[in-house]
PDB file of C-alpha atoms and ligand atoms in Angstrom:
ATOM      1  CA  MET A  23      33.351  -4.471   5.918  1.00 58.00           C
ATOM      2  CA  SER A  24      32.462  -2.805   2.626  1.00 67.00           C
ATOM      3  CA  PHE A  25      29.064  -2.790   1.013  1.00 79.00           C
ATOM      4  CA  HIS A  26      28.862  -2.263  -2.698  1.00 89.00           C
ATOM      5  CA  SER A  27      26.288  -0.181  -4.505  1.00 92.00           C
ATOM      6  CA  ASP A  28      25.261  -3.165  -6.635  1.00 93.00           C
ATOM      7  CA  TYR A  29      24.391  -5.195  -3.526  1.00 96.00           C
ATOM      8  CA  ALA A  30      20.712  -5.617  -2.606  1.00 97.00           C
ATOM      9  CA  ILE A  31      18.570  -3.806  -0.054  1.00 98.00           C
ATOM     10  CA  GLY A  32      17.768  -6.300   2.719  1.00 98.00           C
ATOM     11  CA  VAL A  33      14.279  -6.097   4.194  1.00 98.00           C
ATOM     12  CA  PHE A  34      12.847  -8.125   7.040  1.00 98.00           C
ATOM     13  CA  ASP A  35       9.462  -8.418   8.658  1.00 98.00           C
ATOM     14  CA  SER A  36       7.683 -10.838  10.949  1.00 97.00           C
ATOM     15  CA  GLY A  37       5.904 -12.232   7.884  1.00 95.00           C
ATOM     16  CA  LEU A  38       3.947 -10.967   4.925  1.00 93.00           C
ATOM     17  CA  GLY A  39       3.068  -7.492   6.174  1.00 94.00           C
ATOM     18  CA  GLY A  40       6.418  -5.961   5.258  1.00 96.00           C
ATOM     19  CA  LEU A  41       5.570  -6.517   1.602  1.00 96.00           C
ATOM     20  CA  THR A  42       3.777  -3.152   1.815  1.00 93.00           C
ATOM     21  CA  VAL A  43       7.258  -1.703   2.411  1.00 96.00           C
ATOM     22  CA  ALA A  44       8.943  -3.892  -0.247  1.00 97.00           C
ATOM     23  CA  LYS A  45       6.335  -2.917  -2.836  1.00 96.00           C
ATOM     24  CA  GLU A  46       6.911   0.769  -2.193  1.00 95.00           C
ATOM     25  CA  LEU A  47      10.702   0.271  -2.422  1.00 97.00           C
ATOM     26  CA  MET A  48      10.221  -1.503  -5.771  1.00 97.00           C
ATOM     27  CA  ARG A  49       8.013   1.344  -7.006  1.00 95.00           C
ATOM     28  CA  GLN A  50      10.353   4.135  -5.920  1.00 94.00           C
ATOM     29  CA  MET A  51      13.619   2.334  -6.728  1.00 96.00           C
ATOM     30  CA  PRO A  52      12.967  -0.090  -9.604  1.00 95.00           C
ATOM     31  CA  HIS A  53      16.694  -0.599 -10.299  1.00 96.00           C
ATOM     32  CA  GLU A  54      17.536  -1.852  -6.825  1.00 97.00           C
ATOM     33  CA  ASP A  55      17.791  -5.548  -5.974  1.00 97.00           C
ATOM     34  CA  ILE A  56      15.861  -6.582  -2.868  1.00 98.00           C
ATOM     35  CA  VAL A  57      16.250  -9.542  -0.536  1.00 98.00           C
ATOM     36  CA  TYR A  58      13.109  -9.897   1.570  1.00 98.00           C
ATOM     37  CA  TYR A  59      12.963 -12.148   4.605  1.00 98.00           C
ATOM     38  CA  GLY A  60       9.654 -12.917   6.322  1.00 97.00           C
ATOM     39  CA  ASP A  61       9.881 -14.776   9.634  1.00 98.00           C
ATOM     40  CA  THR A  62       6.667 -16.658   8.943  1.00 96.00           C
ATOM     41  CA  ALA A  63       7.531 -19.356  11.500  1.00 97.00           C
ATOM     42  CA  ARG A  64       7.284 -16.911  14.391  1.00 97.00           C
ATOM     43  CA  VAL A  65       4.733 -14.325  13.232  1.00 96.00           C
ATOM     44  CA  PRO A  66       3.093 -12.398  14.932  1.00 97.00           C
ATOM     45  CA  TYR A  67       5.659 -10.261  16.746  1.00 98.00           C
ATOM     46  CA  GLY A  68       3.125  -7.668  17.904  1.00 97.00           C
ATOM     47  CA  THR A  69       1.927  -9.864  20.756  1.00 97.00           C
ATOM     48  CA  LYS A  70       5.424 -10.877  21.932  1.00 97.00           C
ATOM     49  CA  SER A  71       7.770  -9.505  24.591  1.00 98.00           C
ATOM     50  CA  LYS A  72      10.510  -6.960  23.980  1.00 98.00           C
ATOM     51  CA  GLU A  73      13.183  -9.624  24.628  1.00 98.00           C
ATOM     52  CA  SER A  74      11.755 -12.039  22.057  1.00 98.00           C
ATOM     53  CA  ILE A  75      11.308  -9.301  19.458  1.00 98.00           C
ATOM     54  CA  ILE A  76      14.956  -8.215  19.876  1.00 98.00           C
ATOM     55  CA  ARG A  77      16.228 -11.799  19.623  1.00 98.00           C
ATOM     56  CA  PHE A  78      14.119 -12.589  16.542  1.00 98.00           C
ATOM     57  CA  SER A  79      15.217  -9.345  14.886  1.00 98.00           C
ATOM     58  CA  GLN A  80      18.902 -10.121  15.433  1.00 98.00           C
ATOM     59  CA  GLU A  81      18.412 -13.583  13.947  1.00 98.00           C
ATOM     60  CA  ASN A  82      16.607 -12.048  10.966  1.00 98.00           C
ATOM     61  CA  ALA A  83      19.482  -9.638  10.351  1.00 98.00           C
ATOM     62  CA  LYS A  84      21.912 -12.582  10.378  1.00 98.00           C
ATOM     63  CA  VAL A  85      19.809 -14.397   7.771  1.00 98.00           C
ATOM     64  CA  LEU A  86      19.894 -11.306   5.525  1.00 98.00           C
ATOM     65  CA  LEU A  87      23.621 -10.779   6.007  1.00 97.00           C
ATOM     66  CA  LYS A  88      24.328 -14.186   4.480  1.00 97.00           C
ATOM     67  CA  HIS A  89      23.328 -12.474   1.237  1.00 97.00           C
ATOM     68  CA  ARG A  90      25.038  -9.595  -0.526  1.00 96.00           C
ATOM     69  CA  ILE A  91      23.150  -6.683   1.018  1.00 97.00           C
ATOM     70  CA  LYS A  92      24.159  -3.045   1.481  1.00 97.00           C
ATOM     71  CA  MET A  93      21.627  -2.034   4.144  1.00 97.00           C
ATOM     72  CA  ILE A  94      18.836  -3.455   6.292  1.00 98.00           C
ATOM     73  CA  VAL A  95      15.303  -2.088   6.283  1.00 98.00           C
ATOM     74  CA  VAL A  96      13.364  -3.139   9.364  1.00 98.00           C
ATOM     75  CA  ALA A  97       9.877  -3.145   7.871  1.00 98.00           C
ATOM     76  CA  CYS A  98       8.218  -4.454  11.019  1.00 98.00           C
ATOM     77  CA  ASN A  99       7.032  -1.714  13.385  1.00 98.00           C
ATOM     78  CA  SER A 100       7.280  -3.978  16.432  1.00 98.00           C
ATOM     79  CA  SER A 101      10.949  -4.765  15.592  1.00 98.00           C
ATOM     80  CA  SER A 102      11.656  -1.126  14.754  1.00 98.00           C
ATOM     81  CA  SER A 103      10.205  -0.122  18.135  1.00 98.00           C
ATOM     82  CA  TYR A 104      12.471  -2.347  20.207  1.00 98.00           C
ATOM     83  CA  ALA A 105      15.389  -3.742  18.261  1.00 98.00           C
ATOM     84  CA  LEU A 106      17.108  -0.892  16.382  1.00 98.00           C
ATOM     85  CA  PRO A 107      19.755  -0.071  19.051  1.00 98.00           C
ATOM     86  CA  ALA A 108      20.616  -3.778  19.498  1.00 98.00           C
ATOM     87  CA  LEU A 109      20.812  -4.298  15.732  1.00 98.00           C
ATOM     88  CA  ARG A 110      22.981  -1.219  15.182  1.00 98.00           C
ATOM     89  CA  ASN A 111      25.296  -2.376  17.975  1.00 98.00           C
ATOM     90  CA  ALA A 112      25.665  -5.832  16.541  1.00 97.00           C
ATOM     91  CA  PHE A 113      25.960  -5.165  12.791  1.00 97.00           C
ATOM     92  CA  ASP A 114      27.877  -2.495  10.891  1.00 93.00           C
ATOM     93  CA  VAL A 115      25.613  -2.214   7.852  1.00 95.00           C
ATOM     94  CA  PRO A 116      23.267   0.842   7.727  1.00 96.00           C
ATOM     95  CA  ILE A 117      19.949  -0.058   9.378  1.00 97.00           C
ATOM     96  CA  VAL A 118      16.716   1.931   9.126  1.00 97.00           C
ATOM     97  CA  GLY A 119      13.376   1.402  10.823  1.00 98.00           C
ATOM     98  CA  VAL A 120       9.866   2.639  10.120  1.00 97.00           C
ATOM     99  CA  ILE A 121       9.206   4.691  13.271  1.00 97.00           C
ATOM    100  CA  GLN A 122      11.350   7.770  12.630  1.00 96.00           C
ATOM    101  CA  PRO A 123      10.120   8.521   9.076  1.00 96.00           C
ATOM    102  CA  GLY A 124       6.460   8.061  10.070  1.00 97.00           C
ATOM    103  CA  ALA A 125       6.845  10.288  13.130  1.00 97.00           C
ATOM    104  CA  ARG A 126       8.623  13.004  11.134  1.00 97.00           C
ATOM    105  CA  LYS A 127       5.924  13.052   8.482  1.00 97.00           C
ATOM    106  CA  ALA A 128       3.143  13.288  11.100  1.00 98.00           C
ATOM    107  CA  VAL A 129       4.820  16.224  12.855  1.00 98.00           C
ATOM    108  CA  GLY A 130       5.274  17.910   9.476  1.00 98.00           C
ATOM    109  CA  ILE A 131       1.602  17.804   8.560  1.00 97.00           C
ATOM    110  CA  THR A 132      -0.416  18.094  11.787  1.00 98.00           C
ATOM    111  CA  LYS A 133      -2.009  21.507  12.220  1.00 98.00           C
ATOM    112  CA  SER A 134      -3.979  20.819  15.384  1.00 97.00           C
ATOM    113  CA  LYS A 135      -0.874  19.235  16.975  1.00 98.00           C
ATOM    114  CA  ARG A 136      -2.984  16.233  17.917  1.00 98.00           C
ATOM    115  CA  VAL A 137      -1.653  13.024  16.435  1.00 98.00           C
ATOM    116  CA  GLY A 138      -3.077   9.510  16.812  1.00 98.00           C
ATOM    117  CA  VAL A 139      -0.989   6.340  16.628  1.00 98.00           C
ATOM    118  CA  ILE A 140      -2.504   2.920  15.949  1.00 98.00           C
ATOM    119  CA  ALA A 141      -0.281  -0.159  16.113  1.00 98.00           C
ATOM    120  CA  THR A 142       0.214  -3.603  17.623  1.00 98.00           C
ATOM    121  CA  SER A 143       0.268  -3.971  21.414  1.00 98.00           C
ATOM    122  CA  ALA A 144       4.085  -4.272  21.368  1.00 98.00           C
ATOM    123  CA  THR A 145       4.597  -1.050  19.404  1.00 98.00           C
ATOM    124  CA  ILE A 146       2.131   0.901  21.545  1.00 98.00           C
ATOM    125  CA  ARG A 147       3.691  -0.465  24.755  1.00 98.00           C
ATOM    126  CA  SER A 148       7.149   0.677  23.599  1.00 98.00           C
ATOM    127  CA  LEU A 149       5.909   4.284  23.128  1.00 98.00           C
ATOM    128  CA  SER A 150       8.343   4.414  20.195  1.00 98.00           C
ATOM    129  CA  TYR A 151       6.188   6.729  18.058  1.00 98.00           C
ATOM    130  CA  ALA A 152       5.372   8.991  21.013  1.00 98.00           C
ATOM    131  CA  LYS A 153       9.074   9.361  21.848  1.00 98.00           C
ATOM    132  CA  ALA A 154      10.048  10.003  18.219  1.00 98.00           C
ATOM    133  CA  ILE A 155       7.276  12.596  17.765  1.00 98.00           C
ATOM    134  CA  ARG A 156       8.293  14.415  20.957  1.00 97.00           C
ATOM    135  CA  ARG A 157      11.867  14.601  19.712  1.00 97.00           C
ATOM    136  CA  TYR A 158      10.645  16.487  16.634  1.00 97.00           C
ATOM    137  CA  ASP A 159       8.073  18.640  18.442  1.00 98.00           C
ATOM    138  CA  PRO A 160       7.425  18.335  22.191  1.00 98.00           C
ATOM    139  CA  SER A 161       4.202  20.358  21.903  1.00 98.00           C
ATOM    140  CA  VAL A 162       2.388  17.665  19.872  1.00 98.00           C
ATOM    141  CA  LYS A 163      -0.226  15.721  21.866  1.00 98.00           C
ATOM    142  CA  ILE A 164      -0.185  11.994  21.123  1.00 98.00           C
ATOM    143  CA  TYR A 165      -3.084   9.587  21.407  1.00 98.00           C
ATOM    144  CA  ASN A 166      -2.112   5.898  21.338  1.00 98.00           C
ATOM    145  CA  GLN A 167      -4.390   3.014  20.486  1.00 98.00           C
ATOM    146  CA  ALA A 168      -3.392  -0.650  20.214  1.00 98.00           C
ATOM    147  CA  CYS A 169      -5.502  -2.485  17.616  1.00 98.00           C
ATOM    148  CA  PRO A 170      -4.586  -6.162  18.131  1.00 97.00           C
ATOM    149  CA  LEU A 171      -7.478  -7.503  16.035  1.00 97.00           C
ATOM    150  CA  PHE A 172      -6.407  -5.679  12.856  1.00 97.00           C
ATOM    151  CA  VAL A 173      -3.513  -8.045  11.986  1.00 95.00           C
ATOM    152  CA  PRO A 174      -5.662 -11.211  12.060  1.00 94.00           C
ATOM    153  CA  LEU A 175      -8.384  -9.432  10.063  1.00 95.00           C
ATOM    154  CA  VAL A 176      -5.866  -8.533   7.346  1.00 92.00           C
ATOM    155  CA  GLU A 177      -4.306 -12.007   7.381  1.00 86.00           C
ATOM    156  CA  GLU A 178      -7.814 -13.408   6.898  1.00 88.00           C
ATOM    157  CA  GLY A 179      -8.322 -11.058   3.938  1.00 88.00           C
ATOM    158  CA  TRP A 180     -11.284  -9.345   5.633  1.00 93.00           C
ATOM    159  CA  LEU A 181     -10.385  -5.901   4.351  1.00 93.00           C
ATOM    160  CA  ASN A 182     -13.873  -4.628   3.693  1.00 91.00           C
ATOM    161  CA  LYS A 183     -16.270  -6.674   5.824  1.00 96.00           C
ATOM    162  CA  GLU A 184     -18.900  -5.203   8.118  1.00 97.00           C
ATOM    163  CA  VAL A 185     -17.172  -6.775  11.133  1.00 98.00           C
ATOM    164  CA  THR A 186     -13.947  -4.981  10.181  1.00 98.00           C
ATOM    165  CA  TYR A 187     -15.796  -1.632  10.208  1.00 98.00           C
ATOM    166  CA  LYS A 188     -17.365  -2.480  13.566  1.00 98.00           C
ATOM    167  CA  ILE A 189     -14.025  -3.321  15.144  1.00 98.00           C
ATOM    168  CA  ALA A 190     -12.404  -0.253  13.577  1.00 98.00           C
ATOM    169  CA  ARG A 191     -15.119   1.956  15.082  1.00 98.00           C
ATOM    170  CA  VAL A 192     -14.497   0.527  18.548  1.00 98.00           C
ATOM    171  CA  TYR A 193     -10.762   1.212  18.274  1.00 98.00           C
ATOM    172  CA  LEU A 194     -10.975   4.568  16.515  1.00 98.00           C
ATOM    173  CA  ASP A 195     -13.907   6.308  18.204  1.00 97.00           C
ATOM    174  CA  PRO A 196     -11.792   7.461  21.170  1.00 97.00           C
ATOM    175  CA  LEU A 197      -9.248   8.908  18.708  1.00 98.00           C
ATOM    176  CA  LYS A 198     -12.005  10.762  16.856  1.00 97.00           C
ATOM    177  CA  LYS A 199     -13.213  12.213  20.140  1.00 97.00           C
ATOM    178  CA  SER A 200      -9.662  13.426  20.814  1.00 97.00           C
ATOM    179  CA  GLN A 201      -9.943  15.510  17.631  1.00 96.00           C
ATOM    180  CA  ILE A 202      -6.736  14.312  16.035  1.00 98.00           C
ATOM    181  CA  ASP A 203      -6.052  15.570  12.504  1.00 98.00           C
ATOM    182  CA  THR A 204      -3.307  13.004  11.720  1.00 98.00           C
ATOM    183  CA  LEU A 205      -3.230   9.250  12.255  1.00 98.00           C
ATOM    184  CA  ILE A 206      -0.077   7.142  11.984  1.00 98.00           C
ATOM    185  CA  LEU A 207      -0.671   3.610  10.693  1.00 97.00           C
ATOM    186  CA  GLY A 208       2.048   2.103  12.890  1.00 97.00           C
ATOM    187  CA  CYS A 209       1.878  -1.479  11.645  1.00 97.00           C
ATOM    188  CA  THR A 210       2.846  -3.128   8.357  1.00 95.00           C
ATOM    189  CA  HIS A 211      -0.665  -4.521   7.890  1.00 95.00           C
ATOM    190  CA  TYR A 212      -2.678  -1.362   8.382  1.00 96.00           C
ATOM    191  CA  PRO A 213      -2.121   0.243   4.943  1.00 94.00           C
ATOM    192  CA  LEU A 214      -4.258  -2.632   3.632  1.00 93.00           C
ATOM    193  CA  LEU A 215      -7.116  -1.331   5.783  1.00 96.00           C
ATOM    194  CA  LYS A 216      -6.800   2.222   4.477  1.00 96.00           C
ATOM    195  CA  ASP A 217     -10.291   2.283   2.945  1.00 96.00           C
ATOM    196  CA  VAL A 218     -11.922   1.253   6.214  1.00 98.00           C
ATOM    197  CA  LEU A 219      -9.763   3.591   8.271  1.00 98.00           C
ATOM    198  CA  LYS A 220     -10.471   6.519   5.955  1.00 98.00           C
ATOM    199  CA  LYS A 221     -14.214   5.968   6.128  1.00 97.00           C
ATOM    200  CA  VAL A 222     -14.234   5.614   9.899  1.00 98.00           C
ATOM    201  CA  MET A 223     -11.929   8.584  10.599  1.00 98.00           C
ATOM    202  CA  GLY A 224     -13.411  10.897   7.955  1.00 97.00           C
ATOM    203  CA  LYS A 225     -11.749  13.015   5.304  1.00 95.00           C
ATOM    204  CA  ASP A 226     -10.291  15.606   7.684  1.00 96.00           C
ATOM    205  CA  VAL A 227      -7.852  13.148   9.237  1.00 98.00           C
ATOM    206  CA  ALA A 228      -4.621  12.495   7.299  1.00 98.00           C
ATOM    207  CA  LEU A 229      -3.406   8.898   7.346  1.00 98.00           C
ATOM    208  CA  ILE A 230       0.358   8.377   7.501  1.00 97.00           C
ATOM    209  CA  ASP A 231       1.504   5.174   5.839  1.00 94.00           C
ATOM    210  CA  SER A 232       4.867   4.167   7.291  1.00 86.00           C
ATOM    211  CA  ALA A 233       5.627   2.022   4.205  1.00 86.00           C
ATOM    212  CA  MET A 234       5.562   5.129   1.996  1.00 89.00           C
ATOM    213  CA  GLU A 235       7.659   7.166   4.399  1.00 91.00           C
ATOM    214  CA  ILE A 236      10.410   4.595   4.892  1.00 95.00           C
ATOM    215  CA  ALA A 237      10.970   4.250   1.153  1.00 94.00           C
ATOM    216  CA  GLY A 238      11.958   7.946   1.046  1.00 93.00           C
ATOM    217  CA  GLU A 239      14.326   7.400   3.971  1.00 95.00           C
ATOM    218  CA  VAL A 240      15.974   4.407   2.244  1.00 97.00           C
ATOM    219  CA  LYS A 241      16.513   6.490  -0.880  1.00 95.00           C
ATOM    220  CA  ASP A 242      18.124   9.265   1.213  1.00 94.00           C
ATOM    221  CA  VAL A 243      20.476   6.829   2.962  1.00 95.00           C
ATOM    222  CA  LEU A 244      21.594   5.279  -0.332  1.00 96.00           C
ATOM    223  CA  GLU A 245      22.128   8.675  -1.911  1.00 94.00           C
ATOM    224  CA  ARG A 246      23.998  10.046   1.101  1.00 94.00           C
ATOM    225  CA  THR A 247      26.314   7.024   1.210  1.00 91.00           C
ATOM    226  CA  GLN A 248      26.571   6.903  -2.612  1.00 92.00           C
ATOM    227  CA  LYS A 249      25.194   3.389  -2.665  1.00 93.00           C
ATOM    228  CA  ARG A 250      22.415   3.741  -5.250  1.00 93.00           C
ATOM    229  CA  ASN A 251      22.700   0.940  -7.780  1.00 91.00           C
ATOM    230  CA  PRO A 252      24.386   2.487 -10.836  1.00 84.00           C
ATOM    231  CA  GLN A 253      23.077  -0.201 -13.190  1.00 80.00           C
ATOM    232  CA  LYS A 254      19.908   0.729 -14.991  1.00 80.00           C
ATOM    233  CA  LYS A 255      18.524  -2.777 -15.337  1.00 88.00           C
ATOM    234  CA  ARG A 256      15.391  -3.950 -13.550  1.00 92.00           C
ATOM    235  CA  GLY A 257      16.082  -4.937  -9.939  1.00 95.00           C
ATOM    236  CA  ARG A 258      15.954  -8.607  -8.950  1.00 96.00           C
ATOM    237  CA  HIS A 259      13.864  -9.641  -5.976  1.00 97.00           C
ATOM    238  CA  LYS A 260      14.627 -12.584  -3.734  1.00 97.00           C
ATOM    239  CA  PHE A 261      12.195 -13.881  -1.105  1.00 98.00           C
ATOM    240  CA  LEU A 262      13.066 -15.972   1.937  1.00 98.00           C
ATOM    241  CA  VAL A 263      10.786 -17.279   4.679  1.00 98.00           C
ATOM    242  CA  SER A 264      11.190 -19.405   7.797  1.00 98.00           C
ATOM    243  CA  ASP A 265       7.954 -21.374   7.193  1.00 97.00           C
ATOM    244  CA  LYS A 266       5.227 -22.072   4.608  1.00 96.00           C
ATOM    245  CA  PRO A 267       6.973 -20.885   1.397  1.00 97.00           C
ATOM    246  CA  GLN A 268       4.112 -22.003  -0.874  1.00 97.00           C
ATOM    247  CA  GLU A 269       1.527 -19.953   0.970  1.00 94.00           C
ATOM    248  CA  PHE A 270       3.853 -16.934   0.973  1.00 95.00           C
ATOM    249  CA  ARG A 271       4.483 -17.351  -2.748  1.00 96.00           C
ATOM    250  CA  ARG A 272       0.767 -17.347  -3.518  1.00 94.00           C
ATOM    251  CA  ILE A 273      -0.182 -14.351  -1.378  1.00 92.00           C
ATOM    252  CA  ALA A 274       2.956 -12.300  -2.050  1.00 94.00           C
ATOM    253  CA  GLY A 275       2.805 -12.995  -5.793  1.00 93.00           C
ATOM    254  CA  THR A 276      -0.757 -11.668  -5.929  1.00 92.00           C
ATOM    255  CA  PHE A 277       0.051  -8.634  -3.801  1.00 93.00           C
ATOM    256  CA  LEU A 278       3.194  -7.727  -5.775  1.00 95.00           C
ATOM    257  CA  GLU A 279       1.628  -8.658  -9.119  1.00 94.00           C
ATOM    258  CA  GLN A 280       4.604 -10.780 -10.113  1.00 91.00           C
ATOM    259  CA  ASP A 281       5.419 -14.472 -10.127  1.00 92.00           C
ATOM    260  CA  ILE A 282       7.985 -14.978  -7.399  1.00 96.00           C
ATOM    261  CA  LYS A 283      10.252 -17.750  -6.125  1.00 96.00           C
ATOM    262  CA  VAL A 284      10.380 -18.245  -2.379  1.00 98.00           C
ATOM    263  CA  ARG A 285      13.145 -20.062  -0.525  1.00 98.00           C
ATOM    264  CA  LEU A 286      12.709 -21.738   2.852  1.00 98.00           C
ATOM    265  CA  VAL A 287      15.394 -20.789   5.384  1.00 97.00           C
ATOM    266  CA  ARG A 288      16.021 -23.682   7.762  1.00 91.00           C
ATOM    267  CA  ASP A 289      18.864 -22.315   9.901  1.00 86.00           C
ATOM    268  CA  TYR A 290      17.232 -19.091  11.077  1.00 85.00           C
ATOM    269  CA  LEU A 291      17.920 -19.595  14.815  1.00 82.00           C
TER     270      LEU A 291
HETATM  271  N1  LIG B 323       4.863  -6.639  11.219  1.00 70.43           N
HETATM  272  C1  LIG B 323       4.171  -6.374  12.476  1.00 70.43           C
HETATM  273  C2  LIG B 323       4.303  -4.878  12.800  1.00 70.43           C
HETATM  274  O1  LIG B 323       4.414  -4.044  11.935  1.00 70.43           O
HETATM  275  C3  LIG B 323       2.701  -6.758  12.390  1.00 70.43           C
HETATM  276  C4  LIG B 323       2.466  -8.238  12.399  1.00 70.43           C
HETATM  277  C5  LIG B 323       2.988  -8.887  13.652  1.00 70.43           C
HETATM  278  O2  LIG B 323       2.410  -8.687  14.745  1.00 70.43           O
HETATM  279  O3  LIG B 323       3.990  -9.562  13.553  1.00 70.43           O
HETATM  280  O4  LIG B 323       4.291  -4.551  13.955  1.00 70.43           O
END
């Protein structure tokens, strides 16, 4: 199968969270078309089993491949943690996930060689970041912390409330005690809590935003395979969801600062 350079970049996530990745792709590659698919019918993935996450991810890839796409970006950390081998086996389009770029960046900047990872329960259970970090540098000590209440707090829009700080302190205090100097935000939603996380962790801890890191990786893949879009017009962005398109349109439009059209996908299974 051949994938043309003027095809779109396909992105999927369990829902809205992957828009942090899409926004960064739009910023770094304004000429690229993007097809974004949010599986809003089955969000959250972070509380689900490995088997379900793999199955949902394969179905998401099939939805994207009905469109003219040249690669798949797995924006969801929980999917990236479990489903990449299955996806790469099943589909012959280039597929990138968020774990590798985030891990590489963390290893590159830690001085104390103590790195914290915060993520959903599924991502922490998979040890995906720990394994990726060890591949780059086995001497780095890794401190994992699942933060299951962060996703609902972000979905509720409670980005700066006192209760959010309280919960963040409960999750992050053990990491502070471990004297990490780098913290990976291993979930699509966590970049939206950056202010809280920065205040709780203090200025000496670097926060790694996987959305920023994956955009660089996508650019590298497109350059390496000579698939950058040669046309210098503004990229077009298409949005698909498996449930509640109106709600997605409202929230995503505000977050991306553009009026968007959202299409409901009915045959996503
Ligand atoms: N997108 C998910 C992730 O990055 C967070 C939301 C969910 O649990 O589905 O792991």
